[in-house]
PDB file of C-alpha atoms in Angstrom:
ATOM      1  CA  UNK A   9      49.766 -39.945 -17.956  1.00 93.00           C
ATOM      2  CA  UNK A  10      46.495 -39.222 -16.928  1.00 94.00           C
ATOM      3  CA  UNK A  11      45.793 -41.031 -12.756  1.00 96.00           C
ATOM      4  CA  UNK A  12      42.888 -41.014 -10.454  1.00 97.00           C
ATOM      5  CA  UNK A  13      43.759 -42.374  -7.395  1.00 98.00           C
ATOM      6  CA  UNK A  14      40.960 -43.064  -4.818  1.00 97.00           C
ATOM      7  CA  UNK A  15      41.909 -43.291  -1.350  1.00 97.00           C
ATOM      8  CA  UNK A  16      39.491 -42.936   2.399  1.00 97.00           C
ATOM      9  CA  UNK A  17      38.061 -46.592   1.978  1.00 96.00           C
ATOM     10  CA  UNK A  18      37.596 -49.037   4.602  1.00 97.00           C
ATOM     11  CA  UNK A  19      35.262 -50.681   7.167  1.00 97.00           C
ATOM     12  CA  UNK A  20      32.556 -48.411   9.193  1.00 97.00           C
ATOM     13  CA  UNK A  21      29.368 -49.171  11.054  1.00 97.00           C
ATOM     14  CA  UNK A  22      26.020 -48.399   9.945  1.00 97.00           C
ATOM     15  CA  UNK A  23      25.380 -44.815  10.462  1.00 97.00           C
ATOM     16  CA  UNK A  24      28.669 -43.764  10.494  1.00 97.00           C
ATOM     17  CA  UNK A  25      30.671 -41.679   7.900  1.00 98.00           C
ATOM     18  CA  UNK A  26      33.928 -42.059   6.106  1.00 98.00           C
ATOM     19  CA  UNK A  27      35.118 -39.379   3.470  1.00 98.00           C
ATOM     20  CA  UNK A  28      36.449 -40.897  -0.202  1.00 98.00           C
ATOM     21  CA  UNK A  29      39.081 -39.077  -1.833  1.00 98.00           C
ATOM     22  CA  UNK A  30      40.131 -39.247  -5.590  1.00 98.00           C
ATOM     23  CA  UNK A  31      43.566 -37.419  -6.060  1.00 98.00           C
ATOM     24  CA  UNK A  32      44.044 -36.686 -10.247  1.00 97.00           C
ATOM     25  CA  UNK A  33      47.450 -35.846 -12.378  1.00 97.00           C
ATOM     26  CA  UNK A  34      47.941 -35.449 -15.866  1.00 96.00           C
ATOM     27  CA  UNK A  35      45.374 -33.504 -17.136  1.00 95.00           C
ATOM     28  CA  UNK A  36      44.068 -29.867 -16.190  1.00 96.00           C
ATOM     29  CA  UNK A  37      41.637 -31.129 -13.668  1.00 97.00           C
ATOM     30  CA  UNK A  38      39.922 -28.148 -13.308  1.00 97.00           C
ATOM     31  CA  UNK A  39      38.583 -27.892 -16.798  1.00 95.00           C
ATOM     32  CA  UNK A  40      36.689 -31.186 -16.449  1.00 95.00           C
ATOM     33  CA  UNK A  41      33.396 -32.350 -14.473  1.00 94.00           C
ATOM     34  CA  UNK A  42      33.863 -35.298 -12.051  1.00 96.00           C
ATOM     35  CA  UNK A  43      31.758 -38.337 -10.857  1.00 96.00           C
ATOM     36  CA  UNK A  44      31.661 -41.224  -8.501  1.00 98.00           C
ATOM     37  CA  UNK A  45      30.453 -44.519  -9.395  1.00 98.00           C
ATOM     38  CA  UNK A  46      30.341 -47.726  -7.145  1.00 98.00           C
ATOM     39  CA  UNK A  47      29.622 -50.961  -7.545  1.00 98.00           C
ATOM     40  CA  UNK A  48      28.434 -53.690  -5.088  1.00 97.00           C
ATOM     41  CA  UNK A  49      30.166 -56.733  -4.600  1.00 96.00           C
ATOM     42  CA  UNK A  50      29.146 -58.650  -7.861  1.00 95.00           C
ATOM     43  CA  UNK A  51      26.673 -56.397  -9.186  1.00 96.00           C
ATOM     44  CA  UNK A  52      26.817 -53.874 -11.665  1.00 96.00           C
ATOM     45  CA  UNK A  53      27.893 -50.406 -11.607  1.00 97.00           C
ATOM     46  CA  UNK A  54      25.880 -47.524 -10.587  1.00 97.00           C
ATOM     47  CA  UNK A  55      26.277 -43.862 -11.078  1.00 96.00           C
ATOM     48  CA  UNK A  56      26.045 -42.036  -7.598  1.00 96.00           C
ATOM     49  CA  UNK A  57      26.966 -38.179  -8.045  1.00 96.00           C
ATOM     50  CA  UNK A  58      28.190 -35.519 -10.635  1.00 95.00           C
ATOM     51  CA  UNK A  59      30.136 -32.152 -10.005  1.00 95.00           C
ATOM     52  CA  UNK A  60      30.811 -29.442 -12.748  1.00 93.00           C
ATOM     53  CA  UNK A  61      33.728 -28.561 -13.462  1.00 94.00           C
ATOM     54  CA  UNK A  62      33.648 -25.269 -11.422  1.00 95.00           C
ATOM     55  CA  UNK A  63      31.244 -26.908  -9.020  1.00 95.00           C
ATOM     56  CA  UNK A  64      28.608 -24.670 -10.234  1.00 93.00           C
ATOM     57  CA  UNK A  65      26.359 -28.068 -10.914  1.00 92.00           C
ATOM     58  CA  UNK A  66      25.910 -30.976  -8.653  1.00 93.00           C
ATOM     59  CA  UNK A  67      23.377 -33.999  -9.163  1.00 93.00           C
ATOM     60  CA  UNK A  68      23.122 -37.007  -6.916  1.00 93.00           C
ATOM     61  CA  UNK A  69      21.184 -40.565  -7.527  1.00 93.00           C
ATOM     62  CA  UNK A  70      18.027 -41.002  -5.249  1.00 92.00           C
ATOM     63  CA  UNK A  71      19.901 -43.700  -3.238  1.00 94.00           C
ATOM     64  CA  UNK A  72      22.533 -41.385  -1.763  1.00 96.00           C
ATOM     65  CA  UNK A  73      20.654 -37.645  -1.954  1.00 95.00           C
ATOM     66  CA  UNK A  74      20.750 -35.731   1.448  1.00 96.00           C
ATOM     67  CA  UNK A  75      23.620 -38.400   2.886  1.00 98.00           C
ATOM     68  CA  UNK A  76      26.507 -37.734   0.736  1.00 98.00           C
ATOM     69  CA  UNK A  77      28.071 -34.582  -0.692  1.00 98.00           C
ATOM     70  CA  UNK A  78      30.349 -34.359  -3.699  1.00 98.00           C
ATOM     71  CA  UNK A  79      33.415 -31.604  -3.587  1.00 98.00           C
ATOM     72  CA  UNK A  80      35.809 -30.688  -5.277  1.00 98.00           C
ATOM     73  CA  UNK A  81      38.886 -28.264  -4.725  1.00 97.00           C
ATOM     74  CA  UNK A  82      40.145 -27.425  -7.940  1.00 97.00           C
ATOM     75  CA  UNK A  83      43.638 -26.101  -6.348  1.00 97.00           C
ATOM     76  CA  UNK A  84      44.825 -29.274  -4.994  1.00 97.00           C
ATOM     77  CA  UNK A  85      43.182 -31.301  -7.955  1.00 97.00           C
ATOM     78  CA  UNK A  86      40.925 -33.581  -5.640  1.00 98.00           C
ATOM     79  CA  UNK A  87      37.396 -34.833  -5.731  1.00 98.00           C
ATOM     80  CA  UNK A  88      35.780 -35.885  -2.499  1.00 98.00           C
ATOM     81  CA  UNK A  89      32.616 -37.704  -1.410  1.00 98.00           C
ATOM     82  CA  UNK A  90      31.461 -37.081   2.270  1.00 98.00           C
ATOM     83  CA  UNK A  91      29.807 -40.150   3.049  1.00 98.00           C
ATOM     84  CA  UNK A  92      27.278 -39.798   6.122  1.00 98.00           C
ATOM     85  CA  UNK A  93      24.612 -42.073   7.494  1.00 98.00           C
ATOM     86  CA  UNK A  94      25.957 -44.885   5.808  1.00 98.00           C
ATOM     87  CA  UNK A  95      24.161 -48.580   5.502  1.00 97.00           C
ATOM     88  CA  UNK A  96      24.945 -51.456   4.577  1.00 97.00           C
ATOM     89  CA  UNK A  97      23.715 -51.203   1.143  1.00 97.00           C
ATOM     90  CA  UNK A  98      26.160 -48.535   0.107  1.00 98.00           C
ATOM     91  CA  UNK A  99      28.704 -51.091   0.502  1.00 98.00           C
ATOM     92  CA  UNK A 100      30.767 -50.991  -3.108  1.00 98.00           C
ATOM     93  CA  UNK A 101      33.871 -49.712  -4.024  1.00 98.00           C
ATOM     94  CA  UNK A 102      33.749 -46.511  -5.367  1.00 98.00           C
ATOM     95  CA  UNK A 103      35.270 -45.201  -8.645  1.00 98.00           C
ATOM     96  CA  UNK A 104      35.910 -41.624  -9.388  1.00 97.00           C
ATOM     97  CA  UNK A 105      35.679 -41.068 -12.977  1.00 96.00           C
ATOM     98  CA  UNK A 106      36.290 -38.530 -15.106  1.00 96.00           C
ATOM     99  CA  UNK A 107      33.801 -37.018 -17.792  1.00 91.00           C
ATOM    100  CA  UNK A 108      31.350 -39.779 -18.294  1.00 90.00           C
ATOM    101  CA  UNK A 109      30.729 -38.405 -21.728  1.00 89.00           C
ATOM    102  CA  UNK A 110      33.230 -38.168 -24.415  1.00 85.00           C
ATOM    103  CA  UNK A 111      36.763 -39.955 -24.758  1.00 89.00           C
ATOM    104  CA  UNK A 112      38.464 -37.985 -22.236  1.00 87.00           C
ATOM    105  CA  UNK A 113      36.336 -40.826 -19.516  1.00 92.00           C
ATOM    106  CA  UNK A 114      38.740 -41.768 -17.021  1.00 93.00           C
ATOM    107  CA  UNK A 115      38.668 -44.589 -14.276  1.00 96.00           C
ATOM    108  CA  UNK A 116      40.433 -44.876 -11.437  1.00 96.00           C
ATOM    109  CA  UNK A 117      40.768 -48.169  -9.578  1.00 96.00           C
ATOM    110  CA  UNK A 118      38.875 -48.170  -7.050  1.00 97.00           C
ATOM    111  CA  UNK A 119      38.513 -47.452  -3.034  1.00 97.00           C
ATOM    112  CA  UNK A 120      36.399 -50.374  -1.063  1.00 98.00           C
ATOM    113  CA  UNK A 121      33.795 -49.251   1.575  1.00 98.00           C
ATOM    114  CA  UNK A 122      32.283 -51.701   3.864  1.00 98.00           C
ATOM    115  CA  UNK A 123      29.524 -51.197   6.363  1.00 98.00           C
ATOM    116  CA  UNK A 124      29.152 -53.855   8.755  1.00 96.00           C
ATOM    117  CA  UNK A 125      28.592 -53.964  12.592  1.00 94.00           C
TER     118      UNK A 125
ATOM    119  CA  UNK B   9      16.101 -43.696 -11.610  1.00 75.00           C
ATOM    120  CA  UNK B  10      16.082 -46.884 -13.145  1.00 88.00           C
ATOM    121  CA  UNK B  11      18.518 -48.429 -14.447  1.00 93.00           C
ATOM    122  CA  UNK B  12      19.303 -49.255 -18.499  1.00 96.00           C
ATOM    123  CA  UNK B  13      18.237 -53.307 -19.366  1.00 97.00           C
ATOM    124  CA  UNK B  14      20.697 -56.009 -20.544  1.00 98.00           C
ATOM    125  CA  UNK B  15      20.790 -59.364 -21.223  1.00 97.00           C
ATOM    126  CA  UNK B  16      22.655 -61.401 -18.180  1.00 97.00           C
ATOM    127  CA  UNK B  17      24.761 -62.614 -20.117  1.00 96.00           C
ATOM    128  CA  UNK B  18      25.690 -63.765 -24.316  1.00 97.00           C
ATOM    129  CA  UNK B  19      28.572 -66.172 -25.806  1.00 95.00           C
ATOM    130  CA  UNK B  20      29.777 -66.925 -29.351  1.00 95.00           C
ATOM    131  CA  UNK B  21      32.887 -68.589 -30.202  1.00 96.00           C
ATOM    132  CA  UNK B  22      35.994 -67.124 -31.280  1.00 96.00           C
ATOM    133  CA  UNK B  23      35.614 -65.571 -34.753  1.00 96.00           C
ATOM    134  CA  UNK B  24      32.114 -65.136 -34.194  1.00 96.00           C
ATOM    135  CA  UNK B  25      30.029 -61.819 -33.645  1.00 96.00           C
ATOM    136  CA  UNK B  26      28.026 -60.724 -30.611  1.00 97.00           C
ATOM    137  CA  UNK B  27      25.622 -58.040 -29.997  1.00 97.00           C
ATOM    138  CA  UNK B  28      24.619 -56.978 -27.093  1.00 98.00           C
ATOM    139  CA  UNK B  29      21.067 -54.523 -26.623  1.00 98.00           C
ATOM    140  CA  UNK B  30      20.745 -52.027 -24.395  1.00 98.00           C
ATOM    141  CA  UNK B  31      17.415 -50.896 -23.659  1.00 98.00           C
ATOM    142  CA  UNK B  32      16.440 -47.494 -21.925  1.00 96.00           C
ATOM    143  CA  UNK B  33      13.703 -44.778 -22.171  1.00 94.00           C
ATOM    144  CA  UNK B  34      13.099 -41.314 -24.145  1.00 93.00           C
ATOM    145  CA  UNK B  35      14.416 -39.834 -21.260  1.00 91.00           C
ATOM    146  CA  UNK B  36      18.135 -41.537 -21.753  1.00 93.00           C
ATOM    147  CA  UNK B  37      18.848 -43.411 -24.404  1.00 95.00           C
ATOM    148  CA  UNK B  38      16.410 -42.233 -27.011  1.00 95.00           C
ATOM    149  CA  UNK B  39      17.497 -38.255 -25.677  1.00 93.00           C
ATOM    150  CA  UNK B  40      20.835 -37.721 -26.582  1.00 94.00           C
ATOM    151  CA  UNK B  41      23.335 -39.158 -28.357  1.00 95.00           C
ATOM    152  CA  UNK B  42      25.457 -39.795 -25.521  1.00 95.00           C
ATOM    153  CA  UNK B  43      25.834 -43.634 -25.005  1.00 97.00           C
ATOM    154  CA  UNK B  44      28.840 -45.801 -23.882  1.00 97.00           C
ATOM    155  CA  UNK B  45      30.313 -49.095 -23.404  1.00 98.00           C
ATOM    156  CA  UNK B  46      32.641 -50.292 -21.182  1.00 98.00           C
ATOM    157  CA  UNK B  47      34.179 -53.563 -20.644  1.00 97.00           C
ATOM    158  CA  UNK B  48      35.661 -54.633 -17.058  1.00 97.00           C
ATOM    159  CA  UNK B  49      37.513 -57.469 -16.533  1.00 97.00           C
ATOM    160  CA  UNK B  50      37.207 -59.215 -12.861  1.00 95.00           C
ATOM    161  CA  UNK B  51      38.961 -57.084 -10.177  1.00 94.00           C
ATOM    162  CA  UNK B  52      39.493 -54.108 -12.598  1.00 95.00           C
ATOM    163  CA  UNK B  53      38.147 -50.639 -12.978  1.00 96.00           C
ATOM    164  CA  UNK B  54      35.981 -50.261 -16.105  1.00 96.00           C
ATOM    165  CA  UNK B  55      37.260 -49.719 -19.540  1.00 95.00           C
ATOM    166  CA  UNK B  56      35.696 -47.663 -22.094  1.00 96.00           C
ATOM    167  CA  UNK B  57      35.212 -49.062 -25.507  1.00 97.00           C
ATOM    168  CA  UNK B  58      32.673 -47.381 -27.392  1.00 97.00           C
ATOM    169  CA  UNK B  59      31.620 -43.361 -27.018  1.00 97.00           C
ATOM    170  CA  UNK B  60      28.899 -41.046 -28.564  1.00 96.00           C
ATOM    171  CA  UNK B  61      26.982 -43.921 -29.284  1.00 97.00           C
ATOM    172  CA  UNK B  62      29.488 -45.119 -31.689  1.00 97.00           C
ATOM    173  CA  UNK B  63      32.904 -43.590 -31.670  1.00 97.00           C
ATOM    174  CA  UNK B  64      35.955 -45.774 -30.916  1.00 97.00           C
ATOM    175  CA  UNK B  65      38.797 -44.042 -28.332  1.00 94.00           C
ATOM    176  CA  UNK B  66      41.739 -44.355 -29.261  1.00 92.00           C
ATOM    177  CA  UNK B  67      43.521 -47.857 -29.102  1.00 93.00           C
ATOM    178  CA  UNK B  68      40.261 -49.731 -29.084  1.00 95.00           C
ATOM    179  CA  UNK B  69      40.405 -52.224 -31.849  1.00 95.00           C
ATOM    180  CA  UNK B  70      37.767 -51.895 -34.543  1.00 95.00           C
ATOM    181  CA  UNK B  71      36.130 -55.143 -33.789  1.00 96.00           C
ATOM    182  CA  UNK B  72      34.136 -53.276 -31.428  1.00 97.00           C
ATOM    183  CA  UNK B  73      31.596 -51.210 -32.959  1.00 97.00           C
ATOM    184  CA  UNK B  74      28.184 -49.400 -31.090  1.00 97.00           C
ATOM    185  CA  UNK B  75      24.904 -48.106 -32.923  1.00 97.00           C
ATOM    186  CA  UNK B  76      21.664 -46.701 -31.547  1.00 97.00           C
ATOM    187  CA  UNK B  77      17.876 -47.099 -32.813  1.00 97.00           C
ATOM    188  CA  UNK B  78      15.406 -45.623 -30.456  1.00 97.00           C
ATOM    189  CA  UNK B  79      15.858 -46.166 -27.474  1.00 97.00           C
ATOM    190  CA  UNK B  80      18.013 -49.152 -27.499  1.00 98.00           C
ATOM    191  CA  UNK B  81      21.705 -49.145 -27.801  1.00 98.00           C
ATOM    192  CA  UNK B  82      23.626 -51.685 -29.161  1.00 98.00           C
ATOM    193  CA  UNK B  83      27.193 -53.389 -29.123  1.00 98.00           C
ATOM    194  CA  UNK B  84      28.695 -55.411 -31.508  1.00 98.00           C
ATOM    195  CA  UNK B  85      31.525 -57.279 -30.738  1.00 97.00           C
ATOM    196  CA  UNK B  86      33.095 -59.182 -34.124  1.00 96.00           C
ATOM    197  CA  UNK B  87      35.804 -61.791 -34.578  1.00 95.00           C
ATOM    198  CA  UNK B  88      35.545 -62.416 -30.875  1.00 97.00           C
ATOM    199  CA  UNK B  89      38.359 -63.499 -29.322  1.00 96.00           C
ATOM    200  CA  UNK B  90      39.358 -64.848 -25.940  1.00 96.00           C
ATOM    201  CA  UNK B  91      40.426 -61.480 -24.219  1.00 96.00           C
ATOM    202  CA  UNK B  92      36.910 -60.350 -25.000  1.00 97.00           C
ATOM    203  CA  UNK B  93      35.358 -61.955 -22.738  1.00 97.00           C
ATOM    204  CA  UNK B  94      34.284 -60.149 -19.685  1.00 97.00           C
ATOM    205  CA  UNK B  95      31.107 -58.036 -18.454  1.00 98.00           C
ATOM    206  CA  UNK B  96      30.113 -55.151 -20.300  1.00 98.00           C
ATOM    207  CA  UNK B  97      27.985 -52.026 -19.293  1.00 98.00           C
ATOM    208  CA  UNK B  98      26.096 -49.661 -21.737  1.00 97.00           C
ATOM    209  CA  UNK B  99      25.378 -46.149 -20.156  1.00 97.00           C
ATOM    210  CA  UNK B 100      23.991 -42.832 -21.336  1.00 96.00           C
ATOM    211  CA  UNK B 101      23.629 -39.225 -20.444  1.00 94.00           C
ATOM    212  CA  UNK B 102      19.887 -38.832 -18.969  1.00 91.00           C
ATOM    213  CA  UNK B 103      19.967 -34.967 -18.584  1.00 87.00           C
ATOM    214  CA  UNK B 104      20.593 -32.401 -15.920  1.00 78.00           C
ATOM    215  CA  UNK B 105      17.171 -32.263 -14.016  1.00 73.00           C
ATOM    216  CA  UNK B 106      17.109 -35.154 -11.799  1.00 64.00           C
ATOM    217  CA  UNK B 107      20.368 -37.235 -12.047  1.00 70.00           C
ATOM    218  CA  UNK B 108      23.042 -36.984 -14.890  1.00 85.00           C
ATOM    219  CA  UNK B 109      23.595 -40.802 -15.876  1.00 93.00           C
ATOM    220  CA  UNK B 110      22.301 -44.215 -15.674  1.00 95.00           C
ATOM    221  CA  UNK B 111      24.290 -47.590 -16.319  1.00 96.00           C
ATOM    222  CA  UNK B 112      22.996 -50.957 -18.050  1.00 97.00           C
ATOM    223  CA  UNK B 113      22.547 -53.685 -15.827  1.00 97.00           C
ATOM    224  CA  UNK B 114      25.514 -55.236 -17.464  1.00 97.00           C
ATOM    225  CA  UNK B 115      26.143 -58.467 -19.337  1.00 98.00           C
ATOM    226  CA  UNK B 116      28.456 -61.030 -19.445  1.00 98.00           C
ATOM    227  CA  UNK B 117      30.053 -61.640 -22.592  1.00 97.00           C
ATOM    228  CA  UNK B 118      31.618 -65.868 -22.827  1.00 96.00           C
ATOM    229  CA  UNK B 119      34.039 -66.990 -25.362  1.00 95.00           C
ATOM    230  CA  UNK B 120      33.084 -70.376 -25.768  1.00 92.00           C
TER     231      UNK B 120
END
């Protein structure tokens, strides 16, 4: 069965940084690109960054570009998202999600990141 | 970056048809043929229910069917019923020079 499994939420200050992980299973992870989406309490969902699937390409939305990173390590078959700088607008919960084109897309449930003081 | 437009929100009753637009730009939408739908349910991760503009994945019942013209997408949902209602989001492909994808501002689909 194919998983994503998000994990590294939780509550930080503004400024601070938290790193999101997104462990997958059941499917050759390595052979697919890799995303993270979030979406703010009762809004809608927005895309935040792509990775390739040999992390030769890597595209992030205007909102988060030069204060988060996407990575990937294809060996332990994990996606990250180094979160830095954060404010209080980036807080969501984040989705990894796999190939947002075809019908291979795959959600996981979820991690929620909070920044309050 | 901006993102695709929705209605807020559309109803029918059961039986009935929906459709739901799904307007973007040249640069999206009307650029490849790489729109989706999902459907999320409160609390859940979303679901996708239409790919490639109009393919069905597997297990997704036919009463949910997706078409392009343009640049608007579009979502039809027919002989609604009452697990169908819930908030759905188009999104497409927007290319590989600025930022890879954009979502619809979603809408909220009522079974009256």
């Amino acid at each position: 069965e194919v998983q994503l499994v998000e994990s590294g939420g939780g509550l930080v200050k503004p400024g601070g940084s938290l790193r999101l992980s997104c462990a997958a299973s059941g499917f050759t992870f390595s052979s697919y690109s890799m995303n993270w989406v979030r979406q703010a309490p009762g809004k809608g969902l927005e895309w935040v960054s792509s990775i390739s699937s040999s992390s030769s390409y890597i595209y992030y939305a205007d909102s988060v570009k030069g204060r988060f990173t996407i990575s990937r390590d294809n060996a332990k078959n994990s996606l990250y998202l180094q979160m830095n700088s954060l404010r209080a607008e980036d807080t969501a919960v984040y989705y990894c999600a796999r190939d947002l084109k075809g019908p291979q897309t795959t959600w996981g449930q979820g991690t929620l990141v909070t920044v309050s003081s | 970056q901006s993102a695709l437009t929705q209605p807020p929100s559309a109803s029918g009753s059961p039986g009935q048809s929906v459709t739901i637009s799904c307007t973007g730009t040249s640069s999206d939408v009307g650029g490849y043929n790489y729109v989706s739908w999902y459907q999320q349910h409160p609390g859940k991760a979303p679901k996708l229910m239409i790919y490639e503009v109009s393919k069905r994945p597997s297990g997704v019942p036919d009463r949910f069917s997706g078409s392009k013209s343009g640049n608007t997408a579009s979502l039809t949902v027919s002989g609604l019923q009452a697990e169908d209602e819930a908030d759905y989001y188009c999104s497409s492909y927007a290319g590989s020079n600025n930022f890879n994808y954009v979502f619809g501002t979603g809408t909220k689909v009522t079974v009256l």
